[in-house]
PDB file of C-alpha atoms and ligand atoms in Angstrom:
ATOM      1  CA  UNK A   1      -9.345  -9.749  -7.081  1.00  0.00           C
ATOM      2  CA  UNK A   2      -6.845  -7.928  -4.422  1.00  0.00           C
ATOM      3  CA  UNK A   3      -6.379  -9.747  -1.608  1.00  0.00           C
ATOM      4  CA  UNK A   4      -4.485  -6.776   0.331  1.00  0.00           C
ATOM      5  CA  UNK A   5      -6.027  -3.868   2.979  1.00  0.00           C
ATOM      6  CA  UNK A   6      -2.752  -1.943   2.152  1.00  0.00           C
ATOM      7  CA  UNK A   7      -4.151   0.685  -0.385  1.00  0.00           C
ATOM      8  CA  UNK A   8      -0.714   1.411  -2.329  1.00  0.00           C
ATOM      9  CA  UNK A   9      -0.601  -2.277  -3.631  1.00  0.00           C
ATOM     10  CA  UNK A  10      -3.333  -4.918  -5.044  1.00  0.00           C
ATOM     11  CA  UNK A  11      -1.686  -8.019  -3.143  1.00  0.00           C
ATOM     12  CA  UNK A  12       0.894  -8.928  -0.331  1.00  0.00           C
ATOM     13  CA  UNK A  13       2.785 -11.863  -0.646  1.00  0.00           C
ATOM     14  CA  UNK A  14       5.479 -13.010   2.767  1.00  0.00           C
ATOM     15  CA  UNK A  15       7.555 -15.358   1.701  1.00  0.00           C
ATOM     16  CA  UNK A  16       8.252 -15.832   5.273  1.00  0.00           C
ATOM     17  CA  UNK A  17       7.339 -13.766   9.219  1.00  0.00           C
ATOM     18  CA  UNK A  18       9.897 -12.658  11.372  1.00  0.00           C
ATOM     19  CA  UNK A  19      12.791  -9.991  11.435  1.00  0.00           C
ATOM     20  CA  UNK A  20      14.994  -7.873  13.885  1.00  0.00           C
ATOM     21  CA  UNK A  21      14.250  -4.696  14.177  1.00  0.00           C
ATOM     22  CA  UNK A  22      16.876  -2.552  12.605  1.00  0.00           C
ATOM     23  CA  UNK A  23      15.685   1.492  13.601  1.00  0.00           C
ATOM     24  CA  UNK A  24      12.954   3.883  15.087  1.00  0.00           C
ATOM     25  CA  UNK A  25      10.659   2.841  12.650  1.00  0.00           C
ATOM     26  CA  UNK A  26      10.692  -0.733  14.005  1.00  0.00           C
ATOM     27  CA  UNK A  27      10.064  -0.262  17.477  1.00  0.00           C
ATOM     28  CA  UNK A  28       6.023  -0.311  17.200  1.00  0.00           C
ATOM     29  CA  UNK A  29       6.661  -3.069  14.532  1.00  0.00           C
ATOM     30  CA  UNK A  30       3.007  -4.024  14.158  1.00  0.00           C
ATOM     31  CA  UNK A  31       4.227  -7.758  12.483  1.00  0.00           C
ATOM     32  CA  UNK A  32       5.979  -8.537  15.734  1.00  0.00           C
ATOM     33  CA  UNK A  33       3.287  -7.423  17.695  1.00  0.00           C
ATOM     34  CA  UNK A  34       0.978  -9.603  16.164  1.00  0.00           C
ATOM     35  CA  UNK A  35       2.880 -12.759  15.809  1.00  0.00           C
ATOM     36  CA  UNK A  36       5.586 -12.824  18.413  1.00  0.00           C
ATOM     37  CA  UNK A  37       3.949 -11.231  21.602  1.00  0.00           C
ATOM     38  CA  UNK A  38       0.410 -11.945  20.243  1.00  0.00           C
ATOM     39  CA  UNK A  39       0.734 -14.938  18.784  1.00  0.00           C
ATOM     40  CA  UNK A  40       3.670 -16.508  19.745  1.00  0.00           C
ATOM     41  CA  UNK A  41       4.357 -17.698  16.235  1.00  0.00           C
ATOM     42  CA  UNK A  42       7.839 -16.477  15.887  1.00  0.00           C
ATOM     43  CA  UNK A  43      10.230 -14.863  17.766  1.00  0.00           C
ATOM     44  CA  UNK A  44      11.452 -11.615  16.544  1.00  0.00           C
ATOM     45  CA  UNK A  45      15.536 -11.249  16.710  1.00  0.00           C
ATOM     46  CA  UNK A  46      18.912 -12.010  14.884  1.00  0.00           C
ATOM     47  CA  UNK A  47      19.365 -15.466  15.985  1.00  0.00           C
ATOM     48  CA  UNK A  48      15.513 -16.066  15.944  1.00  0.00           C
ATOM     49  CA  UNK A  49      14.639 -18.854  12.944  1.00  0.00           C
ATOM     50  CA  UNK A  50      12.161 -16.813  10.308  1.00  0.00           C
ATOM     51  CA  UNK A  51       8.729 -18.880   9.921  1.00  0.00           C
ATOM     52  CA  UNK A  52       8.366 -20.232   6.205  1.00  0.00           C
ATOM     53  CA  UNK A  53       4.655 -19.709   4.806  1.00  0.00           C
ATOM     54  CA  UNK A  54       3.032 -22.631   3.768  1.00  0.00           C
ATOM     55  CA  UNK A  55       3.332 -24.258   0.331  1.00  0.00           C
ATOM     56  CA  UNK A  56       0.006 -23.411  -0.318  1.00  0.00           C
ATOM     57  CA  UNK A  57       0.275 -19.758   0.463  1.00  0.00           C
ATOM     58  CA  UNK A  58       3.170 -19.755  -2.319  1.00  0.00           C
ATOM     59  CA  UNK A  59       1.164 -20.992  -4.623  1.00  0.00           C
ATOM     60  CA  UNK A  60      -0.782 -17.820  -4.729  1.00  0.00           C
ATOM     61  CA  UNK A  61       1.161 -15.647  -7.072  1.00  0.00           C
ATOM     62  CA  UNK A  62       1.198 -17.915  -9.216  1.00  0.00           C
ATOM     63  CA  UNK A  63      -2.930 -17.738  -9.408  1.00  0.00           C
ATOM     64  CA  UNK A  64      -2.620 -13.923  -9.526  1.00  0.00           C
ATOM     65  CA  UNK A  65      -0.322 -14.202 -12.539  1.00  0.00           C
ATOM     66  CA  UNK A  66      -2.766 -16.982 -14.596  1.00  0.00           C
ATOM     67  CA  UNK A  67      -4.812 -14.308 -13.993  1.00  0.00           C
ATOM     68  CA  UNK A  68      -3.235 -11.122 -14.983  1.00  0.00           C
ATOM     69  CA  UNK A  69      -2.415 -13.062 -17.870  1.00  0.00           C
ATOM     70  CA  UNK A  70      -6.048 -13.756 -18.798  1.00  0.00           C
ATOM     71  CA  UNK A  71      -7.228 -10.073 -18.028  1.00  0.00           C
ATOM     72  CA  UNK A  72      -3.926  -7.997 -19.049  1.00  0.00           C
ATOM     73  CA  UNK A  73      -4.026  -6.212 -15.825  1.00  0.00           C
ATOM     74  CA  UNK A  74      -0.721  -6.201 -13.986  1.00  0.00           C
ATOM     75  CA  UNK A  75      -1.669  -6.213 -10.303  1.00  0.00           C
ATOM     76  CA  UNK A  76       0.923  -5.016  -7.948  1.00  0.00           C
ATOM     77  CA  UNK A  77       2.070  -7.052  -5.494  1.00  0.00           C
ATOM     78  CA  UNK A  78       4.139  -6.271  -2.540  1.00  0.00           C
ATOM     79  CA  UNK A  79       6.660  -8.410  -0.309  1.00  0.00           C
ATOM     80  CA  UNK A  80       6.842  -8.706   2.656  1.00  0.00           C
ATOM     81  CA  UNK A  81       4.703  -6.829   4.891  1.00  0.00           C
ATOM     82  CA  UNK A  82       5.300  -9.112   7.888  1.00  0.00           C
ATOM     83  CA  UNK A  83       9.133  -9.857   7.288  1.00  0.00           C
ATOM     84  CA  UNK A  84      11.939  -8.064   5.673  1.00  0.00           C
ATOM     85  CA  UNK A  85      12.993 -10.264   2.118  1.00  0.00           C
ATOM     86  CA  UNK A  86      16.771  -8.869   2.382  1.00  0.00           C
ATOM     87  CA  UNK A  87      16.633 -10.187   6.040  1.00  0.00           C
ATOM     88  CA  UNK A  88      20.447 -10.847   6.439  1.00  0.00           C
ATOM     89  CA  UNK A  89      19.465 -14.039   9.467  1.00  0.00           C
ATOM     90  CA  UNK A  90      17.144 -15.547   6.287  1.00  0.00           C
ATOM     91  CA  UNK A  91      18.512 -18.971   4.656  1.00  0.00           C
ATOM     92  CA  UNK A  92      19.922 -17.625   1.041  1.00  0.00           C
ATOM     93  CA  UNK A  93      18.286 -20.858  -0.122  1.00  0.00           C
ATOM     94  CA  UNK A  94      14.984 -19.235   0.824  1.00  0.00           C
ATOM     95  CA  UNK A  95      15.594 -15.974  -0.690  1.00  0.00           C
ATOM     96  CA  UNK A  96      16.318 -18.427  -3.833  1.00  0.00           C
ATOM     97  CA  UNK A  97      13.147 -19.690  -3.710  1.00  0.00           C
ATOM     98  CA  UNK A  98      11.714 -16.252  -3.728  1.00  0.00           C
ATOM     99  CA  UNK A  99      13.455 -15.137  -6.921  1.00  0.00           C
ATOM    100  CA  UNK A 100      12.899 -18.187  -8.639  1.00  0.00           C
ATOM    101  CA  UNK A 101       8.959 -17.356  -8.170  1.00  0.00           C
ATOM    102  CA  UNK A 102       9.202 -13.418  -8.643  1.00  0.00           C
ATOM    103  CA  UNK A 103      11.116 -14.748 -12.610  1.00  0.00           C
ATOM    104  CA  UNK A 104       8.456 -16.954 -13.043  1.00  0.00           C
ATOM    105  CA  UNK A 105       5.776 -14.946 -12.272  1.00  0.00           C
ATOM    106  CA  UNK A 106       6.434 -11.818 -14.867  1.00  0.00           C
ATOM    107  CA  UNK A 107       2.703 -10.622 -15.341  1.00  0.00           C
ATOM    108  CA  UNK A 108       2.766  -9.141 -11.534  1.00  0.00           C
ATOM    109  CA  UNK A 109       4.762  -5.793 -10.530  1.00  0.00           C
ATOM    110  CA  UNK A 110       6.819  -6.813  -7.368  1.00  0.00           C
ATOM    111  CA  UNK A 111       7.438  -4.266  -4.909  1.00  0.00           C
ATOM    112  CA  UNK A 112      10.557  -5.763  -2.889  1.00  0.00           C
ATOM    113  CA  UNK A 113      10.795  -2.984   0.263  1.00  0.00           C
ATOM    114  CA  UNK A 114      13.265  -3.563   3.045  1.00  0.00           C
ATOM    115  CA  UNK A 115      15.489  -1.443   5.244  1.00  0.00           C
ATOM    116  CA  UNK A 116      18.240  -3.626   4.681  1.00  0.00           C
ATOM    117  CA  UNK A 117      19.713  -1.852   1.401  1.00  0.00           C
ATOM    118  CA  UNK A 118      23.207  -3.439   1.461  1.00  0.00           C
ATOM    119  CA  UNK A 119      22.266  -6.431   2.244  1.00  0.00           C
ATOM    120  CA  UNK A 120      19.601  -6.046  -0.749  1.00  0.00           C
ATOM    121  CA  UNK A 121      22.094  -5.303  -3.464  1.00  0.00           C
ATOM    122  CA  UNK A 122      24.624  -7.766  -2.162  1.00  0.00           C
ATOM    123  CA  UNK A 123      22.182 -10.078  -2.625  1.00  0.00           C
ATOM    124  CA  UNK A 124      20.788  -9.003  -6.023  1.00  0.00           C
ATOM    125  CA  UNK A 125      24.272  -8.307  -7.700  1.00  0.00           C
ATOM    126  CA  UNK A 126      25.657 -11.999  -6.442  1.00  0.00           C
ATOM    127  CA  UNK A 127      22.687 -14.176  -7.617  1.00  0.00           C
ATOM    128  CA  UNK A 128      19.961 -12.939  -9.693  1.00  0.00           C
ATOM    129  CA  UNK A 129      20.990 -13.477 -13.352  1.00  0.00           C
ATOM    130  CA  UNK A 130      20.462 -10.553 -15.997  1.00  0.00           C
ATOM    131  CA  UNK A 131      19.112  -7.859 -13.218  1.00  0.00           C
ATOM    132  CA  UNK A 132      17.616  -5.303 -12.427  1.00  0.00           C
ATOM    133  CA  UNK A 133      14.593  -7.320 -14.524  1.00  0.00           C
ATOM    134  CA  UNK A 134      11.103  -4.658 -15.940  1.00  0.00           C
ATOM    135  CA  UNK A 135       9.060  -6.433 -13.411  1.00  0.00           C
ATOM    136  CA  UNK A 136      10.632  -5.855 -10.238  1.00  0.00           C
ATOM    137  CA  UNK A 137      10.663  -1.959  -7.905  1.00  0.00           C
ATOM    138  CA  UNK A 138      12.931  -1.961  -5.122  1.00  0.00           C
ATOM    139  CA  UNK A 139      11.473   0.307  -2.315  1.00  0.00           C
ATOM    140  CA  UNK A 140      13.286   1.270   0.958  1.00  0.00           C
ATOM    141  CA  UNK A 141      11.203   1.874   4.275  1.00  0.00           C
ATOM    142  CA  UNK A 142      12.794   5.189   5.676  1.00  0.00           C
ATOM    143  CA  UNK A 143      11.142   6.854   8.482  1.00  0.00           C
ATOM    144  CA  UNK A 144      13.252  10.172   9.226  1.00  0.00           C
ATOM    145  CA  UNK A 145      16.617  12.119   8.355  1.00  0.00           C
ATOM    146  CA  UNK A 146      18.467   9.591  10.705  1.00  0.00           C
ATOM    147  CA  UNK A 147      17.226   6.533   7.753  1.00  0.00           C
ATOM    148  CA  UNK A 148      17.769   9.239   4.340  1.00  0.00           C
ATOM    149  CA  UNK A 149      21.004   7.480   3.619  1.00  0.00           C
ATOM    150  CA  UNK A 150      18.911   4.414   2.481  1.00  0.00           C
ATOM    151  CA  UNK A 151      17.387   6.821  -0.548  1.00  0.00           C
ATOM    152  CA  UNK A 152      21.442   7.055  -2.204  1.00  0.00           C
ATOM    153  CA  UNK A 153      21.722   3.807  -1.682  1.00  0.00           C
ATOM    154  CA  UNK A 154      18.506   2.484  -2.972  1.00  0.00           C
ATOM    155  CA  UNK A 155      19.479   4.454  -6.068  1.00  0.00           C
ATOM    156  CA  UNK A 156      22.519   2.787  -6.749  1.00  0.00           C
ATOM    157  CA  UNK A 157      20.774  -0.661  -7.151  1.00  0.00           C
ATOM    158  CA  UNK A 158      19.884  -0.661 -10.874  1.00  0.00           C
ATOM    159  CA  UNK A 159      16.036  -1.739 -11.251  1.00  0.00           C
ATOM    160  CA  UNK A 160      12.916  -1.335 -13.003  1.00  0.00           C
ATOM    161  CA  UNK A 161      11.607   1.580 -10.300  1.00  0.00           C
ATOM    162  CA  UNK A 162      12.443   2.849  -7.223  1.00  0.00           C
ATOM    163  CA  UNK A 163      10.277   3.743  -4.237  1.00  0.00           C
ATOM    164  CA  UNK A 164       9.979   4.940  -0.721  1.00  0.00           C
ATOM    165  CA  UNK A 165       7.808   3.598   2.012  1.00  0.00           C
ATOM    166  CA  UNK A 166       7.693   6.677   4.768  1.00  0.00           C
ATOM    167  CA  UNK A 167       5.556   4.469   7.235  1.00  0.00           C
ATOM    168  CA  UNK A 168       5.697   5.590   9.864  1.00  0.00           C
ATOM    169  CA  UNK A 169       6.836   8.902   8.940  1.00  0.00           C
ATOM    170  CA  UNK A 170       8.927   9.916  11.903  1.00  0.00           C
ATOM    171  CA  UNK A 171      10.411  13.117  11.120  1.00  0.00           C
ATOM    172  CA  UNK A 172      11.401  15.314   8.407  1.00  0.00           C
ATOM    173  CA  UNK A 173      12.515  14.263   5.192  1.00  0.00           C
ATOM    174  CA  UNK A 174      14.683  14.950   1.911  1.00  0.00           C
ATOM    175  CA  UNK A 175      13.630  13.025  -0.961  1.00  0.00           C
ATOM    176  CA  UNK A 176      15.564  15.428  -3.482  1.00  0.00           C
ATOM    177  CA  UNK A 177      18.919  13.562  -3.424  1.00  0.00           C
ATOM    178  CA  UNK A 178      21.518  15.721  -4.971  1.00  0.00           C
ATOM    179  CA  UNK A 179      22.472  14.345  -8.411  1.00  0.00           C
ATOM    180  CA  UNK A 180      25.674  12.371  -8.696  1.00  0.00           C
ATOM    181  CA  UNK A 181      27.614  12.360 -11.884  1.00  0.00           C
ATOM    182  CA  UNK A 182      28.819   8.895 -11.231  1.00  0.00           C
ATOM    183  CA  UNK A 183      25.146   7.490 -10.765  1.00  0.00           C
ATOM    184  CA  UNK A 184      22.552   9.571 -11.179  1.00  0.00           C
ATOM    185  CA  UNK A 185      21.811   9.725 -15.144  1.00  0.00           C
ATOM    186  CA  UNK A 186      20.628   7.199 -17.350  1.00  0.00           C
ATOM    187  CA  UNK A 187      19.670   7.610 -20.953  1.00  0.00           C
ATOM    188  CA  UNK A 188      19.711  11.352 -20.114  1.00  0.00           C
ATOM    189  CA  UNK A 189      17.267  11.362 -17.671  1.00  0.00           C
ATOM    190  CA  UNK A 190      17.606  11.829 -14.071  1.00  0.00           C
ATOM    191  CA  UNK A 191      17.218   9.174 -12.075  1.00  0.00           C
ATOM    192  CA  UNK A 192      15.477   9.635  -8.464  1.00  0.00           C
ATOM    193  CA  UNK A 193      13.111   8.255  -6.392  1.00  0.00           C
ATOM    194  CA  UNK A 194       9.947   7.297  -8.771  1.00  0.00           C
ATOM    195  CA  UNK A 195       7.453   6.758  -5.950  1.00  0.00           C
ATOM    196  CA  UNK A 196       6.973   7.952  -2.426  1.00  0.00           C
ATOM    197  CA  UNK A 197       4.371   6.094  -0.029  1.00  0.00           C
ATOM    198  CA  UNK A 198       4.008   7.847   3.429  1.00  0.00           C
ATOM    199  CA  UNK A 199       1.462   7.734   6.382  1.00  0.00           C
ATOM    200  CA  UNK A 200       1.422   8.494  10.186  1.00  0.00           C
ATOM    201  CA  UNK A 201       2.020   5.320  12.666  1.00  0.00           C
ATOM    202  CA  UNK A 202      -1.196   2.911  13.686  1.00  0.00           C
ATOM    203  CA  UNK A 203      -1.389   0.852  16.846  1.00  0.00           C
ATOM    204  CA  UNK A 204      -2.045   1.259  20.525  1.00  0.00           C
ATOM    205  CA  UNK A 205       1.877   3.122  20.686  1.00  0.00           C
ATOM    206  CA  UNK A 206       1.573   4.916  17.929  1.00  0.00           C
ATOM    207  CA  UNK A 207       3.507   8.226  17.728  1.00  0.00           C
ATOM    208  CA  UNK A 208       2.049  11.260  15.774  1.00  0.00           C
ATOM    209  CA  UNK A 209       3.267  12.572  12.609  1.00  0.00           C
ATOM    210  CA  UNK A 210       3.614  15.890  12.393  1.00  0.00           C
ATOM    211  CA  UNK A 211       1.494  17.830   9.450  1.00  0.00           C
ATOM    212  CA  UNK A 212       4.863  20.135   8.243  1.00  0.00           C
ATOM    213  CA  UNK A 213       6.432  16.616   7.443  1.00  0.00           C
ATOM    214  CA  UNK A 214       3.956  15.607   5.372  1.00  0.00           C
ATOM    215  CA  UNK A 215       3.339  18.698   3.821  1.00  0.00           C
ATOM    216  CA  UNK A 216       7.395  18.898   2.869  1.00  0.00           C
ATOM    217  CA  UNK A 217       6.747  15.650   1.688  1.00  0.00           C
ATOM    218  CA  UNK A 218       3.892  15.905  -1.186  1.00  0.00           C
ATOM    219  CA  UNK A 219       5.567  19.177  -2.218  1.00  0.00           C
ATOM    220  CA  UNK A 220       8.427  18.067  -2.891  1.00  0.00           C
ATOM    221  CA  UNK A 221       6.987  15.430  -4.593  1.00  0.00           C
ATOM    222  CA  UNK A 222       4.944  17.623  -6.458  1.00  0.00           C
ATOM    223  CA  UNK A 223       7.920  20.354  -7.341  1.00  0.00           C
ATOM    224  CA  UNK A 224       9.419  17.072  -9.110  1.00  0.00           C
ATOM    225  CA  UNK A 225       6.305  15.270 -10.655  1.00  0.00           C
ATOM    226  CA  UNK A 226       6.810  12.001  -8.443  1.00  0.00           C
ATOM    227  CA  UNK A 227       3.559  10.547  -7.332  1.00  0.00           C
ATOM    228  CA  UNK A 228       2.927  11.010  -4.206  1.00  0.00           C
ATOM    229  CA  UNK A 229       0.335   8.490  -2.218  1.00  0.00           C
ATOM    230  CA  UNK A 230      -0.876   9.769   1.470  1.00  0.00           C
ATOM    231  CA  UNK A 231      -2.280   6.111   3.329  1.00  0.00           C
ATOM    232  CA  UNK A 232      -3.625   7.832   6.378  1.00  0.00           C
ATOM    233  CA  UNK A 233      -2.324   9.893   9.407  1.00  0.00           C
ATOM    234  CA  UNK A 234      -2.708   6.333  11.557  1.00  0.00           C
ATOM    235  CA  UNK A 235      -4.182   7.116  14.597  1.00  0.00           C
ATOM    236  CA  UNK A 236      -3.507  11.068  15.212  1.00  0.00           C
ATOM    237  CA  UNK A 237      -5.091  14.164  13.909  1.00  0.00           C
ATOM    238  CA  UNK A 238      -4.015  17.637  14.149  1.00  0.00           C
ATOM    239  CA  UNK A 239      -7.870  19.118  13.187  1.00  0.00           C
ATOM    240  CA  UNK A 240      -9.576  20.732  16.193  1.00  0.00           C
ATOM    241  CA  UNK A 241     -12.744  19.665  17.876  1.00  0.00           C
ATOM    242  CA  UNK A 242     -11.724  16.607  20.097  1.00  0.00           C
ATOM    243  CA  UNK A 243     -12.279  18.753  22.921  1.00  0.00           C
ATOM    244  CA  UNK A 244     -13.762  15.157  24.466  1.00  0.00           C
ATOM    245  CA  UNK A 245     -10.503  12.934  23.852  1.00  0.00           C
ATOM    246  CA  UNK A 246      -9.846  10.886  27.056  1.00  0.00           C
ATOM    247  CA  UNK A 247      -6.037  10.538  25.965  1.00  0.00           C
ATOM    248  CA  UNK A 248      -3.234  13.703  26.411  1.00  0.00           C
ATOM    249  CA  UNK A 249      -2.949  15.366  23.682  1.00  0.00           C
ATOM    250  CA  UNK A 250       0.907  15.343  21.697  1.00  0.00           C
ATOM    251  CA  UNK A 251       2.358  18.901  21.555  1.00  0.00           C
ATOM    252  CA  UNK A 252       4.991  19.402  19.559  1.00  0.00           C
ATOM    253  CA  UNK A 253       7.668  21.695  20.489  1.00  0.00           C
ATOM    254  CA  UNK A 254       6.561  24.445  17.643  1.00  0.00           C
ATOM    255  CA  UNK A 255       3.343  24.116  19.791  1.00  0.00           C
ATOM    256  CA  UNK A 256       1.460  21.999  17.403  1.00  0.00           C
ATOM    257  CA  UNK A 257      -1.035  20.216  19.401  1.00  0.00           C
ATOM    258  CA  UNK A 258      -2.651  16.761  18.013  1.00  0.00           C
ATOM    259  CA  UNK A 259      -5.043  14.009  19.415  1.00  0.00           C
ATOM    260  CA  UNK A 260      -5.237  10.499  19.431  1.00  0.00           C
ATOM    261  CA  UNK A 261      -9.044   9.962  17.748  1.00  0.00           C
ATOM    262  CA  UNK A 262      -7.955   6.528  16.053  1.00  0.00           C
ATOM    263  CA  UNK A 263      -7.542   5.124  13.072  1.00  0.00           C
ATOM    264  CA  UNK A 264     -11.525   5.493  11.267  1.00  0.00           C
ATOM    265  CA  UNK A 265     -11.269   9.034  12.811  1.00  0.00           C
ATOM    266  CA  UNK A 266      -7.890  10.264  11.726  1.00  0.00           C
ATOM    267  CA  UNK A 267      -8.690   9.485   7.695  1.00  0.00           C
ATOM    268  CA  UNK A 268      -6.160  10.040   4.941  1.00  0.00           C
ATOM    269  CA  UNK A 269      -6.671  14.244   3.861  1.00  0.00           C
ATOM    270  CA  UNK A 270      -3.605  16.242   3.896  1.00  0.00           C
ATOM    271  CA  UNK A 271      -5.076  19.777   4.126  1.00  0.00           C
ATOM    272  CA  UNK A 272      -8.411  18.759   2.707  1.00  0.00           C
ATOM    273  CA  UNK A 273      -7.072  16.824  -0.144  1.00  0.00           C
ATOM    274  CA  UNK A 274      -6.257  13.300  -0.631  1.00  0.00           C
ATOM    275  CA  UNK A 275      -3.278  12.008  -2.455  1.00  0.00           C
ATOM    276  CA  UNK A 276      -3.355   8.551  -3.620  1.00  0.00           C
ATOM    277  CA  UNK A 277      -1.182   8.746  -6.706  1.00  0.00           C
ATOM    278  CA  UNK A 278       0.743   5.954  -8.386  1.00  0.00           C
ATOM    279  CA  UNK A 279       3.095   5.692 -10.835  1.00  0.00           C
ATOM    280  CA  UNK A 280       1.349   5.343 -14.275  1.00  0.00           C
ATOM    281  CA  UNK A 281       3.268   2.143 -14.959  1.00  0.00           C
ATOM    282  CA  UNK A 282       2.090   0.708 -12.308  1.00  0.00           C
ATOM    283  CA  UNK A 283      -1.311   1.258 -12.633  1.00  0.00           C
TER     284      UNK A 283
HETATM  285  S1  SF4 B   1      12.154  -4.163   9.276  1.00  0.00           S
HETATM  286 FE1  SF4 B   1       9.888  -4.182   9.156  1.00  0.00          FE
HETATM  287  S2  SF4 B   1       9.291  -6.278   9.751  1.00  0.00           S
HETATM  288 FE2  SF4 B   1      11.436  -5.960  10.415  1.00  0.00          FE
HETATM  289  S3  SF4 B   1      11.255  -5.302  12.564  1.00  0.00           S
HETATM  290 FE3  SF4 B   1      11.374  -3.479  11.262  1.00  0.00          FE
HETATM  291  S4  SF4 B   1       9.221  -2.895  10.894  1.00  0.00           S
HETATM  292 FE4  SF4 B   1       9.242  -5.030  11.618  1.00  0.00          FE
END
């Protein structure tokens, strides 16, 4: 049974809550919302301690794996959703702990995302014996062009997949990273981004996403045969009839003009069609 609302993934695991924010796709960070200025749980910042979940909580994976085990479905899981795992202000002793649970518990798919990509494959070349391992994706979370340098150097960490989390998607994007000869074959095939995840921004500050970014997006996607899975515009809509919308509406300088209708309202069709692919390993 999935115990996760995000639709790209069948669980979330955090190992531990709390972060600094590290670009424009942190400032509306909906985990720091929650539990630092919500709930006063942790506070969000470099020299902040991280909150360890509870003993209990870790147990979990290890439930979903008896499990897979006994059905032969690999469910994906991914960490962290309210932290980042290559979180550089994180006790390595921690991170330990994590890896020694992600090797023992081989029947899931891990999705490991962060924005922290050097500090991800510092981490993985220095400790974790005989990586990348089959089980394990490495995703990075990159919101616009200013972020695209995160896609070369997720690709240089060696691992089972690779994957991109546009959420929020901020501005336009390249996914098509120009092939290097030093890095960028293996076995003969090309190696790129295997996976790209995007959706608009959700929350009371939510910013809109605008439809041509998108758009670029799946096609791309498409002109390369990488799955491509749309989560939801987040709040905003550029469809017509809201004539009734108590908030402005966002125009965009190309005179795009969208409204805030909310979350329910805004759905997850790109042009009338929904895109909710996934790589057919990982299904
Ligand atoms: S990296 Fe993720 S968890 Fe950390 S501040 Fe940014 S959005 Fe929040």
């Amino acid at each position: 049974m999935r115990n996760s609302r995000i639709g790209w993934t069948d669980h979330t695991f955090n190992p531990w809550i709390g972060c600094t924010e590290v670009s424009a796709g942190c400032d509306n960070c909906y985990a720091r919302r929650d539990f630092d200025e919500r709930k006063s749980l942790v506070r969000w910042g470099a020299c902040q301690p991280r909150h360890r979940t509870s003993r209990t909580y870790w147990r979990q994976p290890h439930l979903w794996n008896a499990e897979a085990r006994l059905t032969g479905k690999r469910p994906r899981v991914f960490c962290a959703s309210l932290a980042d795992w290559a979180d550089e202000q994180v006790p390595e002793n921690w991170k330990n702990e994590l890896f020694l649970l992600i090797n023992q518990c081989r029947d899931l798919n891990w999705l490991l995302l962060t924005k922290r990509i050097g500090a991800a494959s510092d981490y993985l070349t220095r400790t974790c014996p005989m990586w990348p391992w089959p089980h394990v994706w490495i995703g990075a979370s990159v919101e616009n062009a200013g972020a695209s340098d995160r896609i070369a150097d997720l690709l240089r960490i060696p691992a089972a997949g690779h994957f991109l989390s546009c959420e929020p998607l901020l501005g336009p994007l390249n996914v098509q990273i120009a092939p290097s000869p030093a890095w960028s074959f293996d076995h003969g095939h090309l190696i790129g981004v295997d996976w790209v995840i995007a959706s608009g921004e959700s929350g009371p500050l939510a910013r809109p996403t605008h439809p041509n970014w998108l758009r670029s997006l799946r096609d791309q996607c498409a002109h390369d045969g990488r799955p491509f899975f749309f989560k939801g515009w987040g709040e905003w809509t550029s469809l017509g009839g809201w004539p009734g919308s108590r908030l402005q509406p966002h125009v965009f300088p190309d005179g795009l003009c969208m409204h805030r209708v909310g979350h329910k309202a805004s759905g997850c069709l790109l042009d009338g069609v929904e895109h909710k692919e996934v790589p057919q390993c990982l299904r």
